[in-house]
Amino acid sequence: MATPDTASRRPDALTLEVVELIGSVVARYHEEYEEAAAGHALTGAQAKLLSLLSLEPLPMRKLAQRLKCEPSNVTGIVDRLESRGLVERRPDPADRRVKLAAATAEGRRVTRSLRESLRFAREPLAGLSEAERVALRDALRRMLG
């Protein structure tokens, strides 16, 4: 928690530069992600939802929470992906009143292809040594708590 003394201090130049660089990396990643999604005739939101479902089937409510959007939005996205054969709805074995959305085999294939096409996410990291990647990973983990 910031004290009045620490809250009034301005960040130093190095901190400001790091924050700006992180913002640039995130923006560039999102831009490439959107382009890769479009290459598969998907919107960014459709690609993110499909990626989540490739990990595990999820109820619509949980998808909405993870994507930070309204459940009605998720329903529309799932409908569009389902019409393309990338997602299916199935009953939850734990509660048959709940429907799970799940990636189909084709949906998982598209997700793999999408991930493989993200050069920006891989190529710069390949230029770092293993020790540098470990240090970067550990620093990012600390930042995320």
XYZ file of N, CA, C and O in Angstrom:
580
model
N 0.849 -1.184 0.000
C 0.000 0.000 0.000
C 0.888 1.238 0.000
O 1.856 1.335 0.745
N 0.548 2.196 -0.819
C 1.349 3.420 -0.934
C 1.076 4.329 0.254
O -0.063 4.527 0.658
N 2.132 4.873 0.804
C 1.991 5.857 1.868
C 1.910 7.225 1.198
O 2.283 7.372 0.029
N 1.442 8.242 1.914
C 1.384 9.580 1.298
C 2.738 10.007 0.754
O 2.837 10.641 -0.282
N 3.828 9.596 1.462
C 5.167 9.976 1.019
C 5.527 9.289 -0.298
O 6.009 9.928 -1.222
N 5.268 7.974 -0.416
C 5.639 7.252 -1.637
C 4.667 7.539 -2.782
O 5.060 7.497 -3.938
N 3.419 7.818 -2.449
C 2.431 8.086 -3.500
C 2.725 9.380 -4.243
O 2.405 9.525 -5.419
N 3.360 10.363 -3.553
C 3.617 11.653 -4.188
C 4.908 11.659 -5.007
O 5.144 12.584 -5.767
N 5.743 10.638 -4.845
C 6.998 10.578 -5.598
C 6.732 10.248 -7.056
O 5.932 9.394 -7.381
N 7.470 10.931 -7.905
C 7.370 10.645 -9.333
C 8.263 9.447 -9.642
O 9.328 9.299 -9.074
N 7.819 8.610 -10.600
C 8.679 7.492 -10.988
C 9.965 8.015 -11.621
O 9.967 9.065 -12.269
N 11.026 7.266 -11.440
C 12.306 7.665 -12.027
C 12.276 7.393 -13.534
O 11.392 6.698 -14.040
N 13.246 7.928 -14.246
C 13.291 7.819 -15.707
C 13.360 6.361 -16.169
O 12.715 5.980 -17.155
N 14.123 5.526 -15.462
C 14.234 4.121 -15.843
C 12.883 3.421 -15.727
O 12.468 2.684 -16.631
N 12.170 3.654 -14.631
C 10.846 3.049 -14.447
C 9.906 3.493 -15.561
O 9.182 2.673 -16.134
N 9.914 4.782 -15.880
C 9.057 5.281 -16.965
C 9.402 4.621 -18.297
O 8.509 4.262 -19.073
N 10.685 4.450 -18.564
C 11.105 3.804 -19.816
C 10.654 2.344 -19.852
O 10.152 1.865 -20.876
N 10.795 1.629 -18.734
C 10.374 0.224 -18.681
C 8.869 0.120 -18.897
O 8.401 -0.726 -19.658
N 8.105 0.986 -18.261
C 6.652 0.975 -18.430
C 6.289 1.226 -19.895
O 5.432 0.546 -20.473
N 6.952 2.181 -20.518
C 6.689 2.476 -21.927
C 7.052 1.291 -22.816
O 6.319 0.933 -23.744
N 8.172 0.648 -22.542
C 8.589 -0.519 -23.328
C 7.610 -1.682 -23.158
O 7.265 -2.357 -24.136
N 7.153 -1.921 -21.936
C 6.164 -2.980 -21.711
C 4.897 -2.672 -22.501
O 4.327 -3.550 -23.159
N 4.460 -1.419 -22.465
C 3.277 -1.021 -23.237
C 3.470 -1.255 -24.729
O 2.565 -1.725 -25.422
N 4.655 -0.963 -25.243
C 4.942 -1.174 -26.665
C 4.938 -2.653 -27.023
O 4.429 -3.048 -28.069
N 5.511 -3.475 -26.151
C 5.514 -4.924 -26.392
C 4.081 -5.459 -26.412
O 3.704 -6.220 -27.302
N 3.281 -5.051 -25.439
C 1.890 -5.510 -25.359
C 1.108 -5.063 -26.599
O 0.380 -5.848 -27.213
N 1.265 -3.808 -27.001
C 0.551 -3.289 -28.170
C 0.958 -4.057 -29.434
O 0.109 -4.418 -30.257
N 2.258 -4.300 -29.570
C 2.737 -5.025 -30.756
C 2.227 -6.457 -30.764
O 1.840 -6.990 -31.800
N 2.203 -7.103 -29.601
C 1.682 -8.463 -29.496
C 0.206 -8.493 -29.894
O -0.216 -9.342 -30.679
N -0.582 -7.561 -29.355
C -2.015 -7.526 -29.685
C -2.240 -7.274 -31.175
O -3.123 -7.879 -31.780
N -1.454 -6.393 -31.745
C -1.572 -6.101 -33.178
C -1.298 -7.357 -34.005
O -2.061 -7.702 -34.907
N -0.224 -8.070 -33.676
C 0.091 -9.296 -34.420
C -0.954 -10.375 -34.163
O -1.303 -11.136 -35.056
N -1.455 -10.445 -32.931
C -2.483 -11.438 -32.599
C -3.736 -11.194 -33.446
O -4.309 -12.131 -33.989
N -4.152 -9.934 -33.564
C -5.318 -9.588 -34.381
C -5.083 -9.959 -35.844
O -5.971 -10.478 -36.516
N -3.865 -9.690 -36.357
C -3.540 -10.043 -37.747
C -3.558 -11.555 -37.938
O -4.071 -12.051 -38.946
N -2.986 -12.291 -36.988
C -2.974 -13.754 -37.084
C -4.401 -14.300 -37.034
O -4.748 -15.217 -37.785
N -5.231 -13.726 -36.167
C -6.630 -14.150 -36.078
C -7.337 -13.898 -37.410
O -8.044 -14.775 -37.926
N -7.127 -12.721 -37.984
C -7.751 -12.390 -39.273
C -7.310 -13.358 -40.364
O -8.093 -13.704 -41.252
N -6.062 -13.828 -40.285
C -5.572 -14.812 -41.250
C -6.308 -16.135 -41.171
O -6.250 -16.939 -42.100
N -7.012 -16.348 -40.078
C -7.839 -17.548 -39.900
C -9.328 -17.190 -39.948
O -10.172 -17.967 -39.498
N -9.626 -16.010 -40.490
C -11.004 -15.505 -40.589
C -11.682 -15.448 -39.216
O -12.858 -15.770 -39.075
N -10.906 -15.022 -38.206
C -11.426 -14.868 -36.854
C -11.205 -13.436 -36.389
O -10.247 -12.790 -36.804
N -12.064 -12.970 -35.498
C -11.796 -11.719 -34.809
C -10.850 -12.036 -33.651
O -10.687 -13.210 -33.274
N -10.263 -11.014 -33.072
C -9.410 -11.232 -31.912
C -10.171 -11.898 -30.771
O -9.652 -12.804 -30.119
N -11.407 -11.471 -30.529
C -12.213 -12.052 -29.449
C -12.521 -13.521 -29.732
O -12.473 -14.356 -28.820
N -12.823 -13.850 -30.983
C -13.089 -15.249 -31.328
C -11.841 -16.096 -31.105
O -11.913 -17.199 -30.570
N -10.683 -15.572 -31.511
C -9.430 -16.313 -31.350
C -9.110 -16.523 -29.872
O -8.684 -17.612 -29.470
N -9.325 -15.493 -29.035
C -9.048 -15.627 -27.602
C -9.967 -16.668 -26.972
O -9.529 -17.499 -26.185
N -11.253 -16.621 -27.320
C -12.202 -17.581 -26.777
C -11.832 -18.990 -27.219
O -11.805 -19.921 -26.407
N -11.500 -19.163 -28.484
C -11.115 -20.476 -29.001
C -9.857 -20.979 -28.303
O -9.752 -22.164 -27.964
N -8.907 -20.097 -28.058
C -7.681 -20.491 -27.344
C -7.996 -20.975 -25.927
O -7.433 -21.969 -25.471
N -8.883 -20.273 -25.241
C -9.283 -20.704 -23.896
C -9.929 -22.082 -23.934
O -9.635 -22.948 -23.113
N -10.818 -22.285 -24.919
C -11.535 -23.557 -25.005
C -10.633 -24.689 -25.470
O -10.943 -25.857 -25.245
N -9.523 -24.359 -26.097
C -8.576 -25.400 -26.504
C -7.858 -25.983 -25.292
O -7.325 -27.088 -25.354
N -7.842 -25.243 -24.208
C -7.224 -25.723 -22.967
C -8.179 -26.616 -22.182
O -7.765 -27.621 -21.611
N -9.455 -26.214 -22.149
C -10.470 -26.975 -21.408
C -11.857 -26.449 -21.753
O -12.023 -25.268 -22.045
N -12.864 -27.339 -21.726
C -14.245 -26.863 -21.906
C -14.635 -25.985 -20.721
O -14.207 -26.231 -19.587
N -15.415 -24.936 -21.006
C -15.814 -23.997 -19.951
C -17.278 -23.609 -20.100
O -17.785 -23.504 -21.223
N -17.954 -23.341 -18.973
C -19.307 -22.789 -19.063
C -19.248 -21.346 -19.562
O -18.240 -20.649 -19.386
N -20.322 -20.891 -20.170
C -20.376 -19.549 -20.750
C -20.068 -18.475 -19.708
O -19.369 -17.523 -20.004
N -20.591 -18.645 -18.502
C -20.383 -17.656 -17.454
C -18.892 -17.476 -17.157
O -18.388 -16.368 -17.027
N -18.165 -18.605 -17.075
C -16.730 -18.544 -16.795
C -15.968 -17.930 -17.975
O -15.009 -17.181 -17.783
N -16.401 -18.242 -19.202
C -15.781 -17.628 -20.384
C -15.925 -16.112 -20.327
O -14.979 -15.384 -20.597
N -17.117 -15.655 -19.985
C -17.371 -14.210 -19.899
C -16.459 -13.575 -18.850
O -15.895 -12.501 -19.077
N -16.287 -14.233 -17.714
C -15.404 -13.706 -16.667
C -13.964 -13.621 -17.160
O -13.294 -12.615 -16.969
N -13.494 -14.680 -17.802
C -12.096 -14.703 -18.262
C -11.842 -13.693 -19.377
O -10.756 -13.145 -19.480
N -12.843 -13.482 -20.225
C -12.690 -12.521 -21.327
C -13.082 -11.107 -20.909
O -12.960 -10.176 -21.691
N -13.593 -10.985 -19.674
C -14.022 -9.691 -19.142
C -15.046 -9.022 -20.059
O -14.880 -7.882 -20.498
N -16.096 -9.783 -20.371
C -17.169 -9.243 -21.202
C -18.509 -9.815 -20.740
O -18.559 -10.662 -19.844
N -19.564 -9.333 -21.341
C -20.909 -9.758 -20.984
C -21.189 -11.174 -21.479
O -20.746 -11.540 -22.579
N -21.949 -11.970 -20.705
C -22.298 -13.318 -21.154
C -23.005 -13.339 -22.516
O -22.787 -14.251 -23.313
N -23.816 -12.318 -22.812
C -24.503 -12.281 -24.108
C -23.501 -12.153 -25.258
O -23.708 -12.689 -26.347
N -22.397 -11.449 -25.013
C -21.310 -11.347 -25.993
C -20.724 -12.722 -26.271
O -20.461 -13.090 -27.411
N -20.455 -13.464 -25.192
C -19.856 -14.793 -25.308
C -20.786 -15.721 -26.086
O -20.332 -16.484 -26.939
N -22.079 -15.630 -25.830
C -23.036 -16.471 -26.540
C -22.946 -16.232 -28.046
O -22.907 -17.183 -28.832
N -22.866 -14.981 -28.456
C -22.745 -14.663 -29.877
C -21.450 -15.180 -30.485
O -21.441 -15.709 -31.606
N -20.354 -15.055 -29.747
C -19.062 -15.535 -30.244
C -19.097 -17.055 -30.379
O -18.663 -17.612 -31.392
N -19.627 -17.732 -29.364
C -19.712 -19.197 -29.413
C -20.614 -19.621 -30.570
O -20.292 -20.565 -31.302
N -21.730 -18.910 -30.771
C -22.625 -19.235 -31.895
C -21.872 -19.190 -33.222
O -22.000 -20.094 -34.056
N -21.091 -18.136 -33.427
C -20.356 -17.990 -34.696
C -19.289 -19.070 -34.856
O -19.116 -19.631 -35.939
N -18.580 -19.376 -33.777
C -17.557 -20.423 -33.847
C -18.193 -21.806 -34.029
O -17.647 -22.655 -34.730
N -19.333 -21.999 -33.410
C -20.047 -23.274 -33.547
C -20.515 -23.472 -34.990
O -20.406 -24.571 -35.540
N -20.978 -22.399 -35.631
C -21.457 -22.510 -37.017
C -20.318 -22.872 -37.976
O -20.559 -23.422 -39.046
N -19.081 -22.593 -37.568
C -17.901 -22.944 -38.381
C -17.311 -24.296 -38.000
O -16.301 -24.721 -38.548
N -17.903 -24.953 -37.014
C -17.410 -26.260 -36.594
C -16.169 -26.203 -35.725
O -15.470 -27.207 -35.566
N -15.890 -25.043 -35.121
C -14.693 -24.884 -34.292
C -14.974 -25.108 -32.804
O -14.059 -25.392 -32.028
N -16.251 -24.976 -32.439
C -16.679 -25.093 -31.039
C -17.977 -25.892 -31.020
O -18.754 -25.852 -31.977
N -18.182 -26.603 -29.925
C -19.463 -27.295 -29.723
C -19.928 -27.060 -28.297
O -19.129 -26.768 -27.412
N -21.229 -27.164 -28.119
C -21.802 -27.083 -26.774
C -22.119 -28.499 -26.335
O -22.571 -29.315 -27.129
N -21.858 -28.771 -25.034
C -22.166 -30.086 -24.484
C -22.600 -29.930 -23.039
O -22.227 -28.948 -22.382
N -23.362 -30.881 -22.527
C -23.783 -30.785 -21.117
C -22.584 -30.959 -20.190
O -21.652 -31.706 -20.481
N -22.624 -30.259 -19.064
C -21.598 -30.397 -18.033
C -21.877 -31.691 -17.281
O -22.963 -31.866 -16.742
N -20.913 -32.618 -17.244
C -21.159 -33.886 -16.538
C -21.479 -33.690 -15.052
O -22.177 -34.506 -14.461
N -20.991 -32.596 -14.463
C -21.242 -32.333 -13.044
C -22.624 -31.730 -12.802
O -23.174 -31.851 -11.713
N -23.190 -31.060 -13.813
C -24.500 -30.401 -13.683
C -25.107 -30.300 -15.080
O -24.788 -29.389 -15.842
N -25.987 -31.214 -15.407
C -26.518 -31.306 -16.770
C -27.362 -30.089 -17.168
O -27.677 -29.922 -18.331
N -27.677 -29.216 -16.216
C -28.390 -27.978 -16.566
C -27.448 -26.963 -17.196
O -27.885 -26.038 -17.864
N -26.142 -27.133 -16.961
C -25.135 -26.193 -17.450
C -24.567 -26.716 -18.761
O -24.265 -27.896 -18.896
N -24.426 -25.812 -19.729
C -23.801 -26.158 -21.006
C -22.354 -25.691 -20.996
O -22.051 -24.568 -20.594
N -21.469 -26.568 -21.434
C -20.062 -26.224 -21.597
C -19.800 -25.936 -23.062
O -20.350 -26.596 -23.940
N -18.957 -24.975 -23.322
C -18.450 -24.756 -24.676
C -17.101 -25.456 -24.729
O -16.319 -25.389 -23.776
N -16.851 -26.159 -25.835
C -15.600 -26.909 -25.985
C -15.092 -26.768 -27.409
O -15.893 -26.743 -28.356
N -13.784 -26.689 -27.558
C -13.186 -26.646 -28.897
C -13.317 -28.029 -29.527
O -13.135 -29.048 -28.853
N -13.631 -28.048 -30.808
C -13.638 -29.302 -31.556
C -12.198 -29.609 -31.969
O -11.290 -28.789 -31.774
N -11.994 -30.765 -32.583
C -10.658 -31.102 -33.088
C -10.195 -30.041 -34.084
O -9.040 -29.611 -34.063
N -11.098 -29.584 -34.945
C -10.750 -28.536 -35.912
C -10.437 -27.224 -35.191
O -9.513 -26.500 -35.572
N -11.169 -26.910 -34.138
C -10.899 -25.703 -33.355
C -9.524 -25.748 -32.715
O -8.804 -24.751 -32.692
N -9.138 -26.913 -32.193
C -7.794 -27.053 -31.605
C -6.721 -26.936 -32.682
O -5.665 -26.351 -32.455
N -6.978 -27.459 -33.882
C -6.025 -27.347 -34.979
C -5.832 -25.876 -35.368
O -4.714 -25.403 -35.545
N -6.936 -25.135 -35.475
C -6.860 -23.710 -35.810
C -6.090 -22.956 -34.727
O -5.258 -22.091 -35.029
N -6.339 -23.285 -33.468
C -5.628 -22.626 -32.363
C -4.128 -22.884 -32.451
O -3.324 -21.955 -32.275
N -3.730 -24.126 -32.716
C -2.292 -24.442 -32.870
C -1.687 -23.637 -34.009
O -0.613 -23.052 -33.881
N -2.392 -23.590 -35.134
C -1.908 -22.852 -36.301
C -1.776 -21.365 -35.979
O -0.801 -20.713 -36.369
N -2.737 -20.826 -35.253
C -2.704 -19.419 -34.849
C -1.479 -19.151 -33.978
O -0.732 -18.204 -34.223
N -1.250 -19.990 -32.982
C -0.096 -19.801 -32.085
C 1.216 -19.878 -32.853
O 2.143 -19.120 -32.597
N 1.303 -20.826 -33.787
C 2.532 -20.989 -34.560
C 2.804 -19.797 -35.467
O 3.946 -19.541 -35.833
N 1.762 -19.065 -35.826
C 1.950 -17.929 -36.735
C 2.353 -16.648 -36.010
O 2.647 -15.643 -36.652
N 2.411 -16.659 -34.695
C 2.768 -15.463 -33.919
C 4.289 -15.321 -33.838
O 4.908 -15.668 -32.848
N 4.875 -14.807 -34.887
C 6.329 -14.632 -34.938
C 6.825 -13.666 -33.868
O 7.824 -13.920 -33.218
N 6.147 -12.549 -33.686
C 6.615 -11.546 -32.736
C 6.723 -12.126 -31.332
O 7.617 -11.771 -30.578
N 5.826 -13.001 -31.002
C 5.847 -13.577 -29.667
C 7.019 -14.538 -29.478
O 7.425 -14.801 -28.360
N 7.595 -15.048 -30.566
C 8.676 -16.035 -30.470
C 10.043 -15.497 -30.874
O 11.035 -15.711 -30.196
N 10.117 -14.839 -32.012
C 11.407 -14.498 -32.603
C 12.303 -13.633 -31.704
O 13.473 -13.958 -31.540
N 11.809 -12.560 -31.102
C 12.703 -11.773 -30.238
C 13.199 -12.578 -29.041
O 14.341 -12.429 -28.624
N 12.346 -13.446 -28.498
C 12.763 -14.255 -27.354
C 13.856 -15.240 -27.744
O 14.730 -15.552 -26.945
N 13.815 -15.718 -28.986
C 14.827 -16.661 -29.453
C 16.208 -16.000 -29.493
O 17.226 -16.684 -29.402
N 16.249 -14.680 -29.597
C 17.511 -13.950 -29.617
C 18.130 -13.777 -28.242
O 19.264 -13.321 -28.119
N 17.382 -14.126 -27.205
C 17.906 -14.034 -25.838
C 18.476 -15.388 -25.431
O 17.975 -16.433 -25.854
N 19.475 -15.364 -24.585
C 20.019 -16.625 -24.062
C 18.982 -17.249 -23.125
O 18.038 -16.578 -22.675
N 19.199 -18.506 -22.797
C 18.286 -19.166 -21.866
C 18.290 -18.446 -20.521
O 17.230 -18.234 -19.922
N 19.448 -18.032 -20.073
C 19.549 -17.320 -18.787
C 18.761 -16.007 -18.838
O 18.100 -15.635 -17.863
N 18.827 -15.299 -19.969
C 18.072 -14.040 -20.113
C 16.564 -14.316 -20.129
O 15.791 -13.567 -19.524
N 16.147 -15.388 -20.805
C 14.712 -15.723 -20.830
C 14.227 -16.100 -19.440
O 13.123 -15.722 -19.037
N 15.037 -16.850 -18.702
C 14.678 -17.225 -17.330
C 14.568 -15.975 -16.464
O 13.601 -15.816 -15.697
N 15.533 -15.063 -16.588
C 15.506 -13.824 -15.795
C 14.277 -12.986 -16.152
O 13.612 -12.439 -15.255
N 13.957 -12.901 -17.444
C 12.775 -12.147 -17.878
C 11.506 -12.791 -17.331
O 10.640 -12.119 -16.783
N 11.408 -14.116 -17.471
C 10.242 -14.834 -16.941
C 10.088 -14.587 -15.451
O 9.000 -14.265 -14.960
N 11.182 -14.712 -14.720
C 11.120 -14.545 -13.255
C 10.728 -13.111 -12.882
O 9.932 -12.903 -11.963
N 11.252 -12.127 -13.611
C 10.895 -10.731 -13.338
C 9.412 -10.495 -13.627
O 8.725 -9.829 -12.845
N 8.919 -11.030 -14.724
C 7.494 -10.868 -15.057
C 6.610 -11.547 -14.015
O 5.580 -10.986 -13.611
N 6.999 -12.720 -13.570
C 6.231 -13.415 -12.524
C 6.184 -12.579 -11.246
O 5.141 -12.485 -10.604
N 7.324 -11.991 -10.874
C 7.350 -11.140 -9.674
C 6.431 -9.938 -9.852
O 5.737 -9.538 -8.917
N 6.455 -9.349 -11.060
C 5.602 -8.183 -11.306
C 4.123 -8.549 -11.181
O 3.314 -7.732 -10.738
N 3.767 -9.757 -11.594
C 2.374 -10.187 -11.546
C 1.964 -10.695 -10.166
O 0.798 -10.953 -9.931
N 2.943 -10.824 -9.276
C 2.651 -11.244 -7.904
C 2.503 -12.716 -7.816
O 1.751 -13.332 -7.199
